[in-house]
């Protein structure tokens, strides 16, 4: 049975990777996860300078999900390259760096400096554009196009992945735009903008007021977005949103994903990624599937 | 040894309508915790709702068991209170940085408000006789576990918000008195309780330039330092309560 998949130039031994922001820089989970067994490791979103993020409280639990407003706290590019990446290099697993910025130039600088240092660069476009009054880069086709164009020009060796926001009228259109601008792959979905209020105090549950919803609650929405995009794309999709077990991952592949990422589930079960890989294996052997890539887009509508 | 293991519930002892002691069989593979550390417990029988694990300080342990002292505060703790012997639950831990031992010759003074006793009890047990416990609660009914505390031989003073047992006031009042009577000479303070109390305690310790360690709470997801969900502003930096804490030195603030 062949579980391997390919995302751009990245050859993965299986389709399971970690979702940015839920797996730290890898080391945090090394005691529970065989990092060599993962398809790829995606690290916490990096900015040029270290960021302290939002004040507390930053998380709130909802039915089958959670809302977070971490505010992209991270060690910054230099510390990542000096301290985190060398450690990750002890493993055979491809490393994908997730990047974020406040200005278009921050994205291109990050992309240029990471190019060739990591196998993949995943661009988080759900970030406020400081120069445009904080409106998200992903929220208009023009600004999305500008970011993708800039990182495309900066990335020559690594695989370029654009991570799309579900807060859009047509994610398939956004994905197509990324493909036209030369992205090697898209990943979806980032968290869904969300709010929770304490009715006793009438205050928001999060210091940042709003946050992003993740976990099993978002899975049906994420699946539909993967399906909508798959039908229009040639480049591969990395699907995520609420995956907790092998069959969840299979669902994403049937909807059109080539690979999948596991996020919130890591918090519930620290070895979730391992269990999901085993679950995919078990499904494939039970169904007599020889190549896992056969599943991609394999939903039978009639 | 693995910090992710499953353990069988051997006993749930109700102390009041809201408070109970959860005793688990400690499997040989479960590492030894230290005072002030905590575990993330996955709620039994709930699948994906409630989704997140719940953090609880280790209250007491030996080779064969782990004990937690828990107050029903919402959905998750109510589910735990309703579980029974024979059920298995899934834990991650011990986690975080606990209380450091007092340096040579220093007298450990434990300052506990309400449920703070859950986290401080291992210090009380280990430091016992030479130490001092200042123990406050809302009412006398909530001054739990006085027998177990008494058995350690520690000198104990209690106080309640409503004066239903002993003095009326807060642990800060007890602390001021302890200073007056010279009991705080060469003391190192370990504090745990509601944030309002810890905040006053922090002010007191800073003002008097005293060594102290405070255990904080914050909502958590991973418990491993990966998600940044539990970060709190401490000394101008966002520190993770699950990894850099839950116990912080006064000098860090
Ligand atoms: C390090 C640490 C040690 C703790 N030790 C103990 C202990 O020994 N005994 C005890 O009774 N309680 C302890 N708590 C508090 C305990 O974790 C909460 O009371 C519990 O999570 C509430 O869950 P719930 O589902 O009943 O409440 P809900 O209000 O329904 O919980 C909703 C969400 O908020 C979180 N939450 C609610 N209150 C708290 C809180 N005070 N701290 C952190 N997260 C919270 C929950 O974990 C959950 O994710 C500790 C908390 C921390 C951070
Ligand atoms: C605590 C937390 C932090 C996250 N941080 C990032 C991040 O830095 N960059 C990013 O692109 N996505 C981030 N995400 C989004 C996840 O990578 C993922 O897209 C989303 O959570 C959906 O997957 P899930 O339901 O499996 O968690 C974060 C999610 C969570 C829960
Ligand atoms: S709970 Fe995730 S970093 Fe502390």
Short mmCIF file of N, CA and C and ligand atoms in Angstrom, two decimals, chain A residues 59-61, chain B residues 19 36-39 43 50 52-59 68-79 115 118-119 215-220 241-242 246, ligand 1:
data_model
loop_
_atom_site.label_atom_id
_atom_site.label_comp_id
_atom_site.label_asym_id
_atom_site.label_seq_id
_atom_site.Cartn_x
_atom_site.Cartn_y
_atom_site.Cartn_z
N UNK A 59 -8.43 32.02 24.66
CA UNK A 59 -9.21 30.90 24.13
C UNK A 59 -10.56 30.76 24.83
N UNK A 60 -11.50 30.22 24.10
CA UNK A 60 -12.82 29.96 24.64
C UNK A 60 -13.36 28.69 24.00
N UNK A 61 -13.91 27.83 24.84
CA UNK A 61 -14.43 26.56 24.33
C UNK A 61 -15.88 26.73 23.87
N UNK B 19 -17.68 20.13 46.22
CA UNK B 19 -16.28 19.72 46.28
C UNK B 19 -16.13 18.22 46.38
N UNK B 36 2.83 21.57 42.99
CA UNK B 36 2.53 22.71 42.13
C UNK B 36 2.37 22.36 40.67
N UNK B 37 2.70 21.12 40.30
CA UNK B 37 2.48 20.71 38.90
C UNK B 37 1.02 20.34 38.70
N UNK B 38 0.63 20.16 37.45
CA UNK B 38 -0.78 19.86 37.18
C UNK B 38 -0.89 18.81 36.08
N UNK B 39 -2.11 18.30 35.92
CA UNK B 39 -2.42 17.33 34.86
C UNK B 39 -3.57 17.88 34.02
N UNK B 43 -12.17 14.63 29.77
CA UNK B 43 -13.42 14.27 30.41
C UNK B 43 -13.91 12.93 29.87
N UNK B 50 -17.94 18.30 26.01
CA UNK B 50 -16.92 19.35 25.89
C UNK B 50 -15.62 18.83 25.27
N UNK B 52 -12.28 20.33 25.14
CA UNK B 52 -10.93 20.52 25.68
C UNK B 52 -10.72 19.75 26.98
N UNK B 53 -9.48 19.42 27.24
CA UNK B 53 -9.11 18.84 28.53
C UNK B 53 -9.20 19.90 29.61
N UNK B 54 -9.31 19.45 30.86
CA UNK B 54 -9.38 20.36 31.99
C UNK B 54 -8.12 20.25 32.85
N UNK B 55 -7.53 21.40 33.23
CA UNK B 55 -6.33 21.35 34.08
C UNK B 55 -6.67 21.25 35.57
N UNK B 56 -5.97 20.35 36.29
CA UNK B 56 -6.12 20.24 37.74
C UNK B 56 -4.75 20.03 38.38
N UNK B 57 -4.53 20.73 39.49
CA UNK B 57 -3.28 20.57 40.23
C UNK B 57 -3.25 19.19 40.85
N UNK B 58 -2.05 18.66 40.99
CA UNK B 58 -1.93 17.40 41.72
C UNK B 58 -2.04 17.73 43.21
N UNK B 59 -2.98 17.06 43.87
CA UNK B 59 -3.26 17.34 45.27
C UNK B 59 -2.44 16.42 46.17
N UNK B 68 -6.84 14.25 43.22
CA UNK B 68 -7.14 15.62 42.83
C UNK B 68 -8.27 16.15 43.69
N UNK B 69 -8.17 17.40 44.09
CA UNK B 69 -9.22 18.05 44.87
C UNK B 69 -9.92 19.04 43.94
N UNK B 70 -11.21 18.81 43.70
CA UNK B 70 -11.89 19.52 42.60
C UNK B 70 -13.19 20.18 43.07
N UNK B 71 -13.41 21.38 42.56
CA UNK B 71 -14.67 22.07 42.80
C UNK B 71 -15.47 22.08 41.50
N UNK B 72 -16.76 21.79 41.61
CA UNK B 72 -17.60 21.83 40.42
C UNK B 72 -17.81 23.29 40.02
N UNK B 73 -17.26 23.64 38.84
CA UNK B 73 -17.29 25.04 38.41
C UNK B 73 -18.08 25.21 37.12
N UNK B 74 -18.46 24.10 36.48
CA UNK B 74 -19.15 24.18 35.20
C UNK B 74 -19.41 22.79 34.66
N UNK B 75 -19.63 22.73 33.33
CA UNK B 75 -19.98 21.46 32.68
C UNK B 75 -18.99 20.33 32.95
N UNK B 76 -17.72 20.64 32.68
CA UNK B 76 -16.70 19.59 32.70
C UNK B 76 -16.50 19.00 34.09
N UNK B 77 -16.39 19.88 35.08
CA UNK B 77 -16.18 19.39 36.44
C UNK B 77 -17.43 18.65 36.93
N UNK B 78 -18.61 19.03 36.44
CA UNK B 78 -19.82 18.29 36.81
C UNK B 78 -19.78 16.88 36.22
N UNK B 79 -19.28 16.75 35.00
CA UNK B 79 -19.15 15.42 34.39
C UNK B 79 -18.19 14.55 35.22
N UNK B 115 -9.83 27.33 46.70
CA UNK B 115 -9.32 26.10 46.11
C UNK B 115 -7.80 26.05 46.02
N UNK B 118 -5.69 22.99 46.96
CA UNK B 118 -5.46 21.83 46.09
C UNK B 118 -4.03 21.81 45.58
N UNK B 119 -3.53 22.98 45.20
CA UNK B 119 -2.19 23.04 44.64
C UNK B 119 -1.13 23.10 45.74
N UNK B 215 1.01 30.62 42.19
CA UNK B 215 0.49 29.72 41.16
C UNK B 215 -0.73 30.36 40.50
N UNK B 216 -0.65 30.51 39.15
CA UNK B 216 -1.72 31.19 38.41
C UNK B 216 -2.57 30.20 37.63
N UNK B 217 -3.74 30.69 37.23
CA UNK B 217 -4.62 29.89 36.38
C UNK B 217 -4.88 30.63 35.07
N UNK B 218 -5.02 29.89 34.01
CA UNK B 218 -5.47 30.46 32.74
C UNK B 218 -6.11 29.33 31.94
N UNK B 219 -7.03 29.69 31.05
CA UNK B 219 -7.64 28.67 30.19
C UNK B 219 -6.55 28.02 29.33
N UNK B 220 -6.68 26.75 29.12
CA UNK B 220 -5.63 26.02 28.40
C UNK B 220 -6.21 25.15 27.30
N UNK B 241 1.32 29.94 30.97
CA UNK B 241 1.03 29.42 32.30
C UNK B 241 1.31 27.91 32.34
N UNK B 242 1.11 27.22 31.21
CA UNK B 242 1.29 25.76 31.22
C UNK B 242 2.75 25.33 31.20
N UNK B 246 2.71 26.75 36.04
CA UNK B 246 1.79 27.75 36.58
C UNK B 246 2.37 28.55 37.74
C1 LIG C 1 -2.93 25.05 36.44
C2 LIG C 1 -4.34 24.92 36.92
C3 LIG C 1 -4.62 24.14 38.02
C4 LIG C 1 -5.94 24.00 38.48
N1 LIG C 1 -6.16 23.21 39.56
C5 LIG C 1 -7.44 23.00 39.99
C6 LIG C 1 -7.70 22.12 41.09
O1 LIG C 1 -6.78 21.50 41.64
N2 LIG C 1 -9.00 21.95 41.48
C7 LIG C 1 -10.03 22.61 40.86
O2 LIG C 1 -11.18 22.43 41.26
N3 LIG C 1 -9.80 23.45 39.84
C8 LIG C 1 -8.53 23.66 39.38
N4 LIG C 1 -8.31 24.51 38.31
C9 LIG C 1 -9.45 25.16 37.68
C10 LIG C 1 -10.16 24.16 36.76
O3 LIG C 1 -9.32 23.86 35.67
C11 LIG C 1 -11.49 24.76 36.23
O4 LIG C 1 -12.36 24.96 37.30
C12 LIG C 1 -12.15 23.81 35.22
O5 LIG C 1 -11.37 23.77 34.04
C13 LIG C 1 -13.56 24.25 34.91
O6 LIG C 1 -14.10 23.40 33.92
P1 LIG C 1 -15.67 23.30 33.71
O7 LIG C 1 -15.93 22.57 32.46
O8 LIG C 1 -16.30 22.75 34.95
O9 LIG C 1 -16.12 24.83 33.63
P2 LIG C 1 -16.57 25.66 32.36
O10 LIG C 1 -16.70 27.05 32.83
O11 LIG C 1 -17.71 25.03 31.65
O12 LIG C 1 -15.28 25.57 31.44
C14 LIG C 1 -15.23 26.19 30.18
C15 LIG C 1 -13.78 26.32 29.73
O13 LIG C 1 -13.07 27.27 30.54
C16 LIG C 1 -11.98 26.67 31.20
N5 LIG C 1 -11.90 27.17 32.57
C17 LIG C 1 -12.95 27.53 33.36
N6 LIG C 1 -12.49 27.95 34.57
C18 LIG C 1 -11.14 27.87 34.52
C19 LIG C 1 -10.11 28.17 35.44
N7 LIG C 1 -10.35 28.64 36.66
N8 LIG C 1 -8.83 27.95 35.06
C20 LIG C 1 -8.55 27.47 33.84
N9 LIG C 1 -9.49 27.17 32.94
C21 LIG C 1 -10.76 27.37 33.26
C22 LIG C 1 -12.28 25.19 31.17
O14 LIG C 1 -11.11 24.39 31.28
C23 LIG C 1 -12.98 25.04 29.85
O15 LIG C 1 -12.05 25.01 28.78
C24 LIG C 1 -7.00 24.69 37.85
C25 LIG C 1 -6.72 25.48 36.73
C26 LIG C 1 -5.41 25.60 36.27
C27 LIG C 1 -5.12 26.45 35.09
#
